[in-house]
């Protein structure tokens, strides 16, 4: 049985500066094998990414429940923090889970800026850390670390094929619009790389601060520029508003809108007609014709009375990775070297299709081209087979 202890209170804990500095790698104190394995969830449960955090937790719990509710024969206890998608609170929140709650595994987050705070703490403390969404390139790039694994994607991955797709449709001049923070900026950089290589040109980069949703002035600017197409990165509540505002501004039928697939993940019901026909690239699609995807989606719908999305898949895969690795070490989560070795060689039989870790600890995975049809992200094809993040600056492996 999985027990939950909810510690979502505001910050009241601060690690003395340098307490963790200089800690040797993997310094976990030995705990009795009979003790519960403590999982620390650092996810957004409020704000524009709240729904994403819940979907990740749901997916993780579903995998663990299906696996018998234990990890390597040991019971599991959850500790939770609402990270509010606020990077300024990230290191305090991560330190609180590690030093007060003494979690064995730190799991989070959704927001790239928050994840970078977690990675800093993970590198200093040696705590085993799993990233079930945030794409911050550096986490599996220059700041990669033996004890940090990502079960989702790098920001570079989902949009890299989009430029080629758009150029293939005859679009030569595009505008890119996004939030001004790591995920938006890195998505833009990756899109630009792919689009330029395919002969296109990004004629204007438009930003607004995260999580601002006042799109009107920027939509007016797009209308004045009249590009061949628009590409974007938005997710969660912001994605709902952007897609609706784009259509309401009369742009949808004049300037085709494309996106990193997060644009239409978990939000199609709220976007309604405004999302129909949008084309995006992502490492998952609802309609993937795989037995694993179908059984996952029906179990998820039955358990949570909600449709699964990419976030729940990433949470589910985090659970599968834990089950596999901790099963191999018979629950000895303190033996981080052995856990790391097991995670490095894990093969995840995911609803998104089978995937493995790259040397930098990021999934090597297919990226799908999808189109919204009748409220569903329909697979049009594989935009890029087994795409591996370039992991620039990572010294692992
Ligand atoms: C990010 O901040 O990395 C992110 C947030 C939502 C969806 C995808 C990426």
PDB file of C-alpha atoms in Angstrom, residues 58-363:
ATOM      1  CA  UNK A  58      -1.157  10.143 -11.375  1.00  0.00           C
ATOM      2  CA  UNK A  59       0.979   8.364 -13.981  1.00  0.00           C
ATOM      3  CA  UNK A  60       3.682   7.562 -11.428  1.00  0.00           C
ATOM      4  CA  UNK A  61       1.165   6.160  -8.934  1.00  0.00           C
ATOM      5  CA  UNK A  62      -0.533   4.088 -11.638  1.00  0.00           C
ATOM      6  CA  UNK A  63       2.778   2.421 -12.592  1.00  0.00           C
ATOM      7  CA  UNK A  64       3.605   1.678  -8.956  1.00  0.00           C
ATOM      8  CA  UNK A  65       0.114   0.335  -8.226  1.00  0.00           C
ATOM      9  CA  UNK A  66       0.263  -1.899 -11.301  1.00  0.00           C
ATOM     10  CA  UNK A  67       3.671  -3.101 -10.103  1.00  0.00           C
ATOM     11  CA  UNK A  68       2.220  -4.253  -6.772  1.00  0.00           C
ATOM     12  CA  UNK A  69       2.725  -1.007  -4.836  1.00  0.00           C
ATOM     13  CA  UNK A  70       6.299  -1.785  -3.773  1.00  0.00           C
ATOM     14  CA  UNK A  71       9.775  -0.987  -5.100  1.00  0.00           C
ATOM     15  CA  UNK A  72      12.284  -3.839  -4.894  1.00  0.00           C
ATOM     16  CA  UNK A  73      10.095  -5.440  -2.227  1.00  0.00           C
ATOM     17  CA  UNK A  74       9.905  -2.312  -0.072  1.00  0.00           C
ATOM     18  CA  UNK A  75       6.874  -0.189   0.658  1.00  0.00           C
ATOM     19  CA  UNK A  76       6.757   3.357  -0.682  1.00  0.00           C
ATOM     20  CA  UNK A  77       6.032   6.640   1.065  1.00  0.00           C
ATOM     21  CA  UNK A  78       5.406   9.923  -0.792  1.00  0.00           C
ATOM     22  CA  UNK A  79       6.440  13.402   0.327  1.00  0.00           C
ATOM     23  CA  UNK A  80       5.040  16.297  -1.716  1.00  0.00           C
ATOM     24  CA  UNK A  81       5.908  19.926  -2.275  1.00  0.00           C
ATOM     25  CA  UNK A  82       4.027  22.389  -4.494  1.00  0.00           C
ATOM     26  CA  UNK A  83       6.931  24.069  -6.321  1.00  0.00           C
ATOM     27  CA  UNK A  84       4.535  26.681  -7.791  1.00  0.00           C
ATOM     28  CA  UNK A  85       6.701  26.697 -10.978  1.00  0.00           C
ATOM     29  CA  UNK A  86       8.805  29.234  -9.102  1.00  0.00           C
ATOM     30  CA  UNK A  87      12.553  28.888  -9.736  1.00  0.00           C
ATOM     31  CA  UNK A  88      13.389  31.223  -6.830  1.00  0.00           C
ATOM     32  CA  UNK A  89      12.014  28.625  -4.360  1.00  0.00           C
ATOM     33  CA  UNK A  90      13.491  25.563  -6.066  1.00  0.00           C
ATOM     34  CA  UNK A  91      16.672  24.987  -4.065  1.00  0.00           C
ATOM     35  CA  UNK A  92      14.907  25.541  -0.712  1.00  0.00           C
ATOM     36  CA  UNK A  93      12.132  23.134  -1.680  1.00  0.00           C
ATOM     37  CA  UNK A  94      14.583  20.464  -2.866  1.00  0.00           C
ATOM     38  CA  UNK A  95      16.751  20.852   0.239  1.00  0.00           C
ATOM     39  CA  UNK A  96      13.670  20.548   2.444  1.00  0.00           C
ATOM     40  CA  UNK A  97      12.721  17.216   0.873  1.00  0.00           C
ATOM     41  CA  UNK A  98      16.280  15.923   1.196  1.00  0.00           C
ATOM     42  CA  UNK A  99      17.263  17.063   4.685  1.00  0.00           C
ATOM     43  CA  UNK A 100      13.959  17.271   6.559  1.00  0.00           C
ATOM     44  CA  UNK A 101      12.008  14.456   4.902  1.00  0.00           C
ATOM     45  CA  UNK A 102      15.128  12.437   4.036  1.00  0.00           C
ATOM     46  CA  UNK A 103      13.773  11.269   0.703  1.00  0.00           C
ATOM     47  CA  UNK A 104      15.682   8.564  -1.146  1.00  0.00           C
ATOM     48  CA  UNK A 105      14.644   9.827  -4.568  1.00  0.00           C
ATOM     49  CA  UNK A 106      13.856  13.385  -5.627  1.00  0.00           C
ATOM     50  CA  UNK A 107      11.297  13.552  -8.464  1.00  0.00           C
ATOM     51  CA  UNK A 108      10.535  16.802 -10.333  1.00  0.00           C
ATOM     52  CA  UNK A 109       9.750  19.105 -11.904  1.00  0.00           C
ATOM     53  CA  UNK A 110       7.689  20.517 -14.801  1.00  0.00           C
ATOM     54  CA  UNK A 111       9.292  23.961 -15.169  1.00  0.00           C
ATOM     55  CA  UNK A 112      12.840  24.141 -16.607  1.00  0.00           C
ATOM     56  CA  UNK A 113      13.935  26.900 -14.201  1.00  0.00           C
ATOM     57  CA  UNK A 114      12.760  24.890 -11.181  1.00  0.00           C
ATOM     58  CA  UNK A 115      14.516  21.791 -12.519  1.00  0.00           C
ATOM     59  CA  UNK A 116      17.798  23.687 -12.740  1.00  0.00           C
ATOM     60  CA  UNK A 117      17.549  24.496  -9.012  1.00  0.00           C
ATOM     61  CA  UNK A 118      16.905  20.813  -8.330  1.00  0.00           C
ATOM     62  CA  UNK A 119      19.859  19.745 -10.463  1.00  0.00           C
ATOM     63  CA  UNK A 120      22.120  22.065  -8.486  1.00  0.00           C
ATOM     64  CA  UNK A 121      20.976  20.464  -5.211  1.00  0.00           C
ATOM     65  CA  UNK A 122      21.165  16.967  -6.721  1.00  0.00           C
ATOM     66  CA  UNK A 123      24.767  17.548  -7.836  1.00  0.00           C
ATOM     67  CA  UNK A 124      25.772  18.883  -4.418  1.00  0.00           C
ATOM     68  CA  UNK A 125      24.004  16.228  -2.341  1.00  0.00           C
ATOM     69  CA  UNK A 126      24.370  13.180  -4.586  1.00  0.00           C
ATOM     70  CA  UNK A 127      20.636  12.457  -4.204  1.00  0.00           C
ATOM     71  CA  UNK A 128      19.166  10.228  -6.890  1.00  0.00           C
ATOM     72  CA  UNK A 129      17.018  12.615  -8.969  1.00  0.00           C
ATOM     73  CA  UNK A 130      14.491  11.862 -11.709  1.00  0.00           C
ATOM     74  CA  UNK A 131      13.103  14.594 -13.976  1.00  0.00           C
ATOM     75  CA  UNK A 132       9.630  13.595 -15.238  1.00  0.00           C
ATOM     76  CA  UNK A 133       9.083  16.652 -17.476  1.00  0.00           C
ATOM     77  CA  UNK A 134      11.268  19.786 -17.406  1.00  0.00           C
ATOM     78  CA  UNK A 135      13.294  19.918 -20.619  1.00  0.00           C
ATOM     79  CA  UNK A 136      16.141  22.254 -19.538  1.00  0.00           C
ATOM     80  CA  UNK A 137      18.898  21.247 -21.973  1.00  0.00           C
ATOM     81  CA  UNK A 138      21.666  21.745 -19.391  1.00  0.00           C
ATOM     82  CA  UNK A 139      20.287  19.002 -17.094  1.00  0.00           C
ATOM     83  CA  UNK A 140      21.492  16.381 -19.549  1.00  0.00           C
ATOM     84  CA  UNK A 141      24.030  18.711 -21.173  1.00  0.00           C
ATOM     85  CA  UNK A 142      26.786  20.696 -19.446  1.00  0.00           C
ATOM     86  CA  UNK A 143      25.287  20.027 -15.988  1.00  0.00           C
ATOM     87  CA  UNK A 144      24.637  16.323 -16.514  1.00  0.00           C
ATOM     88  CA  UNK A 145      25.378  14.162 -13.516  1.00  0.00           C
ATOM     89  CA  UNK A 146      25.628  10.430 -12.702  1.00  0.00           C
ATOM     90  CA  UNK A 147      22.756  10.651 -10.213  1.00  0.00           C
ATOM     91  CA  UNK A 148      20.360  12.665 -12.426  1.00  0.00           C
ATOM     92  CA  UNK A 149      18.085  10.965 -14.995  1.00  0.00           C
ATOM     93  CA  UNK A 150      15.385  12.442 -17.191  1.00  0.00           C
ATOM     94  CA  UNK A 151      12.365  10.350 -18.228  1.00  0.00           C
ATOM     95  CA  UNK A 152      10.803  12.987 -20.494  1.00  0.00           C
ATOM     96  CA  UNK A 153      12.729  14.959 -23.179  1.00  0.00           C
ATOM     97  CA  UNK A 154      15.253  17.759 -23.592  1.00  0.00           C
ATOM     98  CA  UNK A 155      13.861  21.068 -24.851  1.00  0.00           C
ATOM     99  CA  UNK A 156      15.941  20.498 -27.977  1.00  0.00           C
ATOM    100  CA  UNK A 157      14.176  17.243 -28.883  1.00  0.00           C
ATOM    101  CA  UNK A 158      10.465  17.818 -29.683  1.00  0.00           C
ATOM    102  CA  UNK A 159      10.905  20.932 -31.819  1.00  0.00           C
ATOM    103  CA  UNK A 160      14.068  19.937 -33.670  1.00  0.00           C
ATOM    104  CA  UNK A 161      12.051  18.076 -36.370  1.00  0.00           C
ATOM    105  CA  UNK A 162       9.396  20.827 -36.607  1.00  0.00           C
ATOM    106  CA  UNK A 163      11.526  23.120 -38.780  1.00  0.00           C
ATOM    107  CA  UNK A 164      11.973  20.376 -41.361  1.00  0.00           C
ATOM    108  CA  UNK A 165       8.240  19.607 -41.296  1.00  0.00           C
ATOM    109  CA  UNK A 166       7.300  23.271 -41.836  1.00  0.00           C
ATOM    110  CA  UNK A 167       9.891  23.860 -44.555  1.00  0.00           C
ATOM    111  CA  UNK A 168       8.578  20.700 -46.259  1.00  0.00           C
ATOM    112  CA  UNK A 169       5.141  22.335 -46.370  1.00  0.00           C
ATOM    113  CA  UNK A 170       6.598  25.259 -48.290  1.00  0.00           C
ATOM    114  CA  UNK A 171       6.859  27.769 -45.430  1.00  0.00           C
ATOM    115  CA  UNK A 172       9.939  29.946 -45.870  1.00  0.00           C
ATOM    116  CA  UNK A 173       9.438  32.741 -43.318  1.00  0.00           C
ATOM    117  CA  UNK A 174       8.227  32.011 -39.815  1.00  0.00           C
ATOM    118  CA  UNK A 175       7.609  33.889 -36.570  1.00  0.00           C
ATOM    119  CA  UNK A 176       8.356  32.080 -33.293  1.00  0.00           C
ATOM    120  CA  UNK A 177       6.424  33.112 -30.192  1.00  0.00           C
ATOM    121  CA  UNK A 178       6.939  31.859 -26.642  1.00  0.00           C
ATOM    122  CA  UNK A 179       7.473  32.631 -22.956  1.00  0.00           C
ATOM    123  CA  UNK A 180      10.797  34.221 -22.020  1.00  0.00           C
ATOM    124  CA  UNK A 181      12.350  31.445 -19.929  1.00  0.00           C
ATOM    125  CA  UNK A 182      14.584  28.436 -20.536  1.00  0.00           C
ATOM    126  CA  UNK A 183      11.982  26.135 -22.118  1.00  0.00           C
ATOM    127  CA  UNK A 184      10.789  28.827 -24.539  1.00  0.00           C
ATOM    128  CA  UNK A 185      14.253  30.049 -25.446  1.00  0.00           C
ATOM    129  CA  UNK A 186      15.692  26.559 -25.901  1.00  0.00           C
ATOM    130  CA  UNK A 187      12.689  25.467 -27.983  1.00  0.00           C
ATOM    131  CA  UNK A 188      13.205  28.512 -30.200  1.00  0.00           C
ATOM    132  CA  UNK A 189      16.937  27.800 -30.567  1.00  0.00           C
ATOM    133  CA  UNK A 190      16.279  24.189 -31.558  1.00  0.00           C
ATOM    134  CA  UNK A 191      13.480  25.122 -33.969  1.00  0.00           C
ATOM    135  CA  UNK A 192      15.674  27.755 -35.586  1.00  0.00           C
ATOM    136  CA  UNK A 193      18.497  25.234 -36.042  1.00  0.00           C
ATOM    137  CA  UNK A 194      16.168  22.779 -37.823  1.00  0.00           C
ATOM    138  CA  UNK A 195      14.215  25.379 -39.834  1.00  0.00           C
ATOM    139  CA  UNK A 196      17.327  27.222 -41.045  1.00  0.00           C
ATOM    140  CA  UNK A 197      19.019  23.945 -42.035  1.00  0.00           C
ATOM    141  CA  UNK A 198      15.904  23.144 -44.105  1.00  0.00           C
ATOM    142  CA  UNK A 199      16.081  26.538 -45.894  1.00  0.00           C
ATOM    143  CA  UNK A 200      13.664  28.562 -43.729  1.00  0.00           C
ATOM    144  CA  UNK A 201      14.165  31.836 -41.873  1.00  0.00           C
ATOM    145  CA  UNK A 202      12.841  32.935 -38.483  1.00  0.00           C
ATOM    146  CA  UNK A 203      11.926  36.542 -39.302  1.00  0.00           C
ATOM    147  CA  UNK A 204      10.806  37.539 -35.803  1.00  0.00           C
ATOM    148  CA  UNK A 205      11.151  36.161 -32.260  1.00  0.00           C
ATOM    149  CA  UNK A 206       8.335  37.235 -29.945  1.00  0.00           C
ATOM    150  CA  UNK A 207       8.428  36.776 -26.165  1.00  0.00           C
ATOM    151  CA  UNK A 208       6.309  37.474 -23.138  1.00  0.00           C
ATOM    152  CA  UNK A 209       7.262  36.834 -19.523  1.00  0.00           C
ATOM    153  CA  UNK A 210       6.290  33.472 -17.976  1.00  0.00           C
ATOM    154  CA  UNK A 211       3.402  32.827 -17.181  1.00  0.00           C
ATOM    155  CA  UNK A 212       1.861  35.942 -18.762  1.00  0.00           C
ATOM    156  CA  UNK A 213      -1.073  35.326 -21.150  1.00  0.00           C
ATOM    157  CA  UNK A 214      -1.709  38.817 -22.495  1.00  0.00           C
ATOM    158  CA  UNK A 215      -1.139  37.834 -26.137  1.00  0.00           C
ATOM    159  CA  UNK A 216      -3.115  40.581 -27.907  1.00  0.00           C
ATOM    160  CA  UNK A 217      -0.284  43.000 -28.758  1.00  0.00           C
ATOM    161  CA  UNK A 218       1.916  40.186 -30.058  1.00  0.00           C
ATOM    162  CA  UNK A 219      -0.904  38.762 -32.178  1.00  0.00           C
ATOM    163  CA  UNK A 220      -1.390  42.197 -33.723  1.00  0.00           C
ATOM    164  CA  UNK A 221       2.328  42.236 -34.524  1.00  0.00           C
ATOM    165  CA  UNK A 222       2.086  38.805 -36.187  1.00  0.00           C
ATOM    166  CA  UNK A 223      -0.830  39.997 -38.297  1.00  0.00           C
ATOM    167  CA  UNK A 224       1.254  42.982 -39.444  1.00  0.00           C
ATOM    168  CA  UNK A 225       4.338  40.854 -40.273  1.00  0.00           C
ATOM    169  CA  UNK A 226       2.289  38.342 -42.309  1.00  0.00           C
ATOM    170  CA  UNK A 227       4.774  35.441 -42.088  1.00  0.00           C
ATOM    171  CA  UNK A 228       4.151  32.182 -43.994  1.00  0.00           C
ATOM    172  CA  UNK A 229       3.595  30.427 -40.656  1.00  0.00           C
ATOM    173  CA  UNK A 230       3.932  30.739 -36.888  1.00  0.00           C
ATOM    174  CA  UNK A 231       5.632  28.253 -34.554  1.00  0.00           C
ATOM    175  CA  UNK A 232       5.431  28.360 -30.774  1.00  0.00           C
ATOM    176  CA  UNK A 233       6.096  26.819 -27.371  1.00  0.00           C
ATOM    177  CA  UNK A 234       3.326  27.107 -24.774  1.00  0.00           C
ATOM    178  CA  UNK A 235       1.905  24.546 -22.346  1.00  0.00           C
ATOM    179  CA  UNK A 236      -0.810  24.097 -19.732  1.00  0.00           C
ATOM    180  CA  UNK A 237      -3.235  26.950 -19.068  1.00  0.00           C
ATOM    181  CA  UNK A 238      -1.175  29.347 -21.219  1.00  0.00           C
ATOM    182  CA  UNK A 239      -1.518  27.024 -24.218  1.00  0.00           C
ATOM    183  CA  UNK A 240      -5.317  27.036 -23.884  1.00  0.00           C
ATOM    184  CA  UNK A 241      -5.439  30.820 -23.918  1.00  0.00           C
ATOM    185  CA  UNK A 242      -2.929  31.217 -26.760  1.00  0.00           C
ATOM    186  CA  UNK A 243      -4.709  28.812 -29.133  1.00  0.00           C
ATOM    187  CA  UNK A 244      -8.086  30.424 -28.417  1.00  0.00           C
ATOM    188  CA  UNK A 245      -6.734  33.963 -28.772  1.00  0.00           C
ATOM    189  CA  UNK A 246      -4.943  33.064 -32.046  1.00  0.00           C
ATOM    190  CA  UNK A 247      -8.233  31.839 -33.525  1.00  0.00           C
ATOM    191  CA  UNK A 248     -10.256  34.726 -32.061  1.00  0.00           C
ATOM    192  CA  UNK A 249      -7.826  37.214 -33.638  1.00  0.00           C
ATOM    193  CA  UNK A 250      -8.776  35.746 -37.032  1.00  0.00           C
ATOM    194  CA  UNK A 251      -5.253  34.392 -37.656  1.00  0.00           C
ATOM    195  CA  UNK A 252      -5.959  30.655 -37.697  1.00  0.00           C
ATOM    196  CA  UNK A 253      -7.205  30.509 -41.302  1.00  0.00           C
ATOM    197  CA  UNK A 254      -4.693  33.066 -42.585  1.00  0.00           C
ATOM    198  CA  UNK A 255      -1.331  32.109 -41.008  1.00  0.00           C
ATOM    199  CA  UNK A 256      -0.905  28.411 -40.141  1.00  0.00           C
ATOM    200  CA  UNK A 257       0.048  27.794 -36.519  1.00  0.00           C
ATOM    201  CA  UNK A 258       2.454  24.970 -35.538  1.00  0.00           C
ATOM    202  CA  UNK A 259       3.926  24.096 -32.183  1.00  0.00           C
ATOM    203  CA  UNK A 260       5.967  21.962 -29.946  1.00  0.00           C
ATOM    204  CA  UNK A 261       3.378  19.294 -29.053  1.00  0.00           C
ATOM    205  CA  UNK A 262       2.858  20.595 -25.515  1.00  0.00           C
ATOM    206  CA  UNK A 263       0.598  23.183 -27.174  1.00  0.00           C
ATOM    207  CA  UNK A 264      -2.186  20.621 -27.475  1.00  0.00           C
ATOM    208  CA  UNK A 265      -1.387  18.185 -24.626  1.00  0.00           C
ATOM    209  CA  UNK A 266      -4.001  17.685 -21.936  1.00  0.00           C
ATOM    210  CA  UNK A 267      -5.834  20.832 -23.032  1.00  0.00           C
ATOM    211  CA  UNK A 268      -7.769  19.877 -26.175  1.00  0.00           C
ATOM    212  CA  UNK A 269     -11.155  19.846 -24.457  1.00  0.00           C
ATOM    213  CA  UNK A 270     -10.562  23.385 -23.192  1.00  0.00           C
ATOM    214  CA  UNK A 271      -9.239  24.613 -26.571  1.00  0.00           C
ATOM    215  CA  UNK A 272     -12.193  23.135 -28.482  1.00  0.00           C
ATOM    216  CA  UNK A 273     -12.676  24.102 -32.125  1.00  0.00           C
ATOM    217  CA  UNK A 274      -9.767  26.575 -32.008  1.00  0.00           C
ATOM    218  CA  UNK A 275      -7.277  23.664 -31.869  1.00  0.00           C
ATOM    219  CA  UNK A 276      -8.693  21.656 -34.794  1.00  0.00           C
ATOM    220  CA  UNK A 277      -6.100  21.102 -37.529  1.00  0.00           C
ATOM    221  CA  UNK A 278      -3.069  22.313 -35.536  1.00  0.00           C
ATOM    222  CA  UNK A 279       0.108  20.372 -36.331  1.00  0.00           C
ATOM    223  CA  UNK A 280       2.727  19.700 -33.682  1.00  0.00           C
ATOM    224  CA  UNK A 281       5.712  17.444 -32.990  1.00  0.00           C
ATOM    225  CA  UNK A 282       6.172  15.476 -29.762  1.00  0.00           C
ATOM    226  CA  UNK A 283       7.417  12.191 -28.315  1.00  0.00           C
ATOM    227  CA  UNK A 284       3.852  10.989 -27.687  1.00  0.00           C
ATOM    228  CA  UNK A 285       0.384  11.052 -29.242  1.00  0.00           C
ATOM    229  CA  UNK A 286      -2.949   9.896 -27.797  1.00  0.00           C
ATOM    230  CA  UNK A 287      -3.731   7.741 -30.803  1.00  0.00           C
ATOM    231  CA  UNK A 288      -0.427   5.811 -30.974  1.00  0.00           C
ATOM    232  CA  UNK A 289      -1.391   2.396 -32.229  1.00  0.00           C
ATOM    233  CA  UNK A 290       0.562   0.368 -29.661  1.00  0.00           C
ATOM    234  CA  UNK A 291      -1.009  -2.249 -27.338  1.00  0.00           C
ATOM    235  CA  UNK A 292       0.995  -0.694 -24.463  1.00  0.00           C
ATOM    236  CA  UNK A 293      -0.515   2.716 -25.158  1.00  0.00           C
ATOM    237  CA  UNK A 294      -4.050   1.355 -25.380  1.00  0.00           C
ATOM    238  CA  UNK A 295      -3.807  -0.584 -22.114  1.00  0.00           C
ATOM    239  CA  UNK A 296      -2.185   2.408 -20.373  1.00  0.00           C
ATOM    240  CA  UNK A 297      -4.859   4.830 -21.595  1.00  0.00           C
ATOM    241  CA  UNK A 298      -7.724   2.619 -20.545  1.00  0.00           C
ATOM    242  CA  UNK A 299      -6.223   1.933 -17.077  1.00  0.00           C
ATOM    243  CA  UNK A 300      -5.538   5.657 -16.625  1.00  0.00           C
ATOM    244  CA  UNK A 301      -9.076   6.644 -17.691  1.00  0.00           C
ATOM    245  CA  UNK A 302     -10.598   4.026 -15.388  1.00  0.00           C
ATOM    246  CA  UNK A 303      -8.488   5.076 -12.383  1.00  0.00           C
ATOM    247  CA  UNK A 304      -8.607   8.865 -12.711  1.00  0.00           C
ATOM    248  CA  UNK A 305     -11.741   9.464 -14.849  1.00  0.00           C
ATOM    249  CA  UNK A 306      -9.531  11.599 -17.102  1.00  0.00           C
ATOM    250  CA  UNK A 307      -7.731  11.233 -20.434  1.00  0.00           C
ATOM    251  CA  UNK A 308      -4.019  10.420 -20.298  1.00  0.00           C
ATOM    252  CA  UNK A 309      -1.541  12.829 -21.897  1.00  0.00           C
ATOM    253  CA  UNK A 310       2.217  13.150 -22.369  1.00  0.00           C
ATOM    254  CA  UNK A 311       2.679  14.282 -18.754  1.00  0.00           C
ATOM    255  CA  UNK A 312       0.953  11.211 -17.347  1.00  0.00           C
ATOM    256  CA  UNK A 313       3.050   9.040 -19.680  1.00  0.00           C
ATOM    257  CA  UNK A 314       6.243  10.638 -18.376  1.00  0.00           C
ATOM    258  CA  UNK A 315       5.114  10.058 -14.770  1.00  0.00           C
ATOM    259  CA  UNK A 316       4.229   6.466 -15.655  1.00  0.00           C
ATOM    260  CA  UNK A 317       7.657   5.905 -17.227  1.00  0.00           C
ATOM    261  CA  UNK A 318       9.315   7.352 -14.115  1.00  0.00           C
ATOM    262  CA  UNK A 319       7.501   4.651 -12.165  1.00  0.00           C
ATOM    263  CA  UNK A 320       8.556   1.960 -14.665  1.00  0.00           C
ATOM    264  CA  UNK A 321      12.188   3.076 -14.377  1.00  0.00           C
ATOM    265  CA  UNK A 322      12.041   2.928 -10.566  1.00  0.00           C
ATOM    266  CA  UNK A 323      10.379  -0.493 -10.612  1.00  0.00           C
ATOM    267  CA  UNK A 324      12.993  -1.870 -12.979  1.00  0.00           C
ATOM    268  CA  UNK A 325      16.083  -0.393 -11.318  1.00  0.00           C
ATOM    269  CA  UNK A 326      15.069  -0.920  -7.697  1.00  0.00           C
ATOM    270  CA  UNK A 327      13.890  -4.429  -8.531  1.00  0.00           C
ATOM    271  CA  UNK A 328      17.353  -5.173  -9.872  1.00  0.00           C
ATOM    272  CA  UNK A 329      19.062  -3.931  -6.681  1.00  0.00           C
ATOM    273  CA  UNK A 330      16.401  -5.620  -4.496  1.00  0.00           C
ATOM    274  CA  UNK A 331      15.315  -2.332  -2.982  1.00  0.00           C
ATOM    275  CA  UNK A 332      18.797  -1.257  -1.920  1.00  0.00           C
ATOM    276  CA  UNK A 333      18.184   2.362  -2.951  1.00  0.00           C
ATOM    277  CA  UNK A 334      21.171   3.529  -0.866  1.00  0.00           C
ATOM    278  CA  UNK A 335      23.516   1.693  -3.244  1.00  0.00           C
ATOM    279  CA  UNK A 336      23.281   4.520  -5.732  1.00  0.00           C
ATOM    280  CA  UNK A 337      26.101   3.224  -7.909  1.00  0.00           C
ATOM    281  CA  UNK A 338      24.181   0.001  -8.512  1.00  0.00           C
ATOM    282  CA  UNK A 339      20.904   1.897  -9.023  1.00  0.00           C
ATOM    283  CA  UNK A 340      22.595   4.192 -11.558  1.00  0.00           C
ATOM    284  CA  UNK A 341      23.992   1.195 -13.457  1.00  0.00           C
ATOM    285  CA  UNK A 342      20.533  -0.385 -13.518  1.00  0.00           C
ATOM    286  CA  UNK A 343      18.912   2.828 -14.760  1.00  0.00           C
ATOM    287  CA  UNK A 344      21.562   3.295 -17.436  1.00  0.00           C
ATOM    288  CA  UNK A 345      20.739  -0.094 -18.938  1.00  0.00           C
ATOM    289  CA  UNK A 346      16.945   0.025 -18.426  1.00  0.00           C
ATOM    290  CA  UNK A 347      14.651  -0.538 -21.397  1.00  0.00           C
ATOM    291  CA  UNK A 348      11.344   1.225 -20.796  1.00  0.00           C
ATOM    292  CA  UNK A 349       8.294  -0.370 -22.407  1.00  0.00           C
ATOM    293  CA  UNK A 350       6.421   2.908 -22.545  1.00  0.00           C
ATOM    294  CA  UNK A 351       3.022   3.934 -23.952  1.00  0.00           C
ATOM    295  CA  UNK A 352       5.097   6.268 -26.198  1.00  0.00           C
ATOM    296  CA  UNK A 353       7.046   3.266 -27.602  1.00  0.00           C
ATOM    297  CA  UNK A 354      10.105   1.521 -26.206  1.00  0.00           C
ATOM    298  CA  UNK A 355      13.009   3.784 -25.207  1.00  0.00           C
ATOM    299  CA  UNK A 356      16.412   3.704 -23.498  1.00  0.00           C
ATOM    300  CA  UNK A 357      18.599   6.253 -21.756  1.00  0.00           C
ATOM    301  CA  UNK A 358      21.321   8.060 -23.705  1.00  0.00           C
ATOM    302  CA  UNK A 359      24.794   8.264 -22.159  1.00  0.00           C
ATOM    303  CA  UNK A 360      23.755  11.678 -20.807  1.00  0.00           C
ATOM    304  CA  UNK A 361      20.674  10.077 -19.084  1.00  0.00           C
ATOM    305  CA  UNK A 362      17.996  11.437 -21.440  1.00  0.00           C
ATOM    306  CA  UNK A 363      15.516   9.296 -23.445  1.00  0.00           C
TER     307      UNK A 363
END
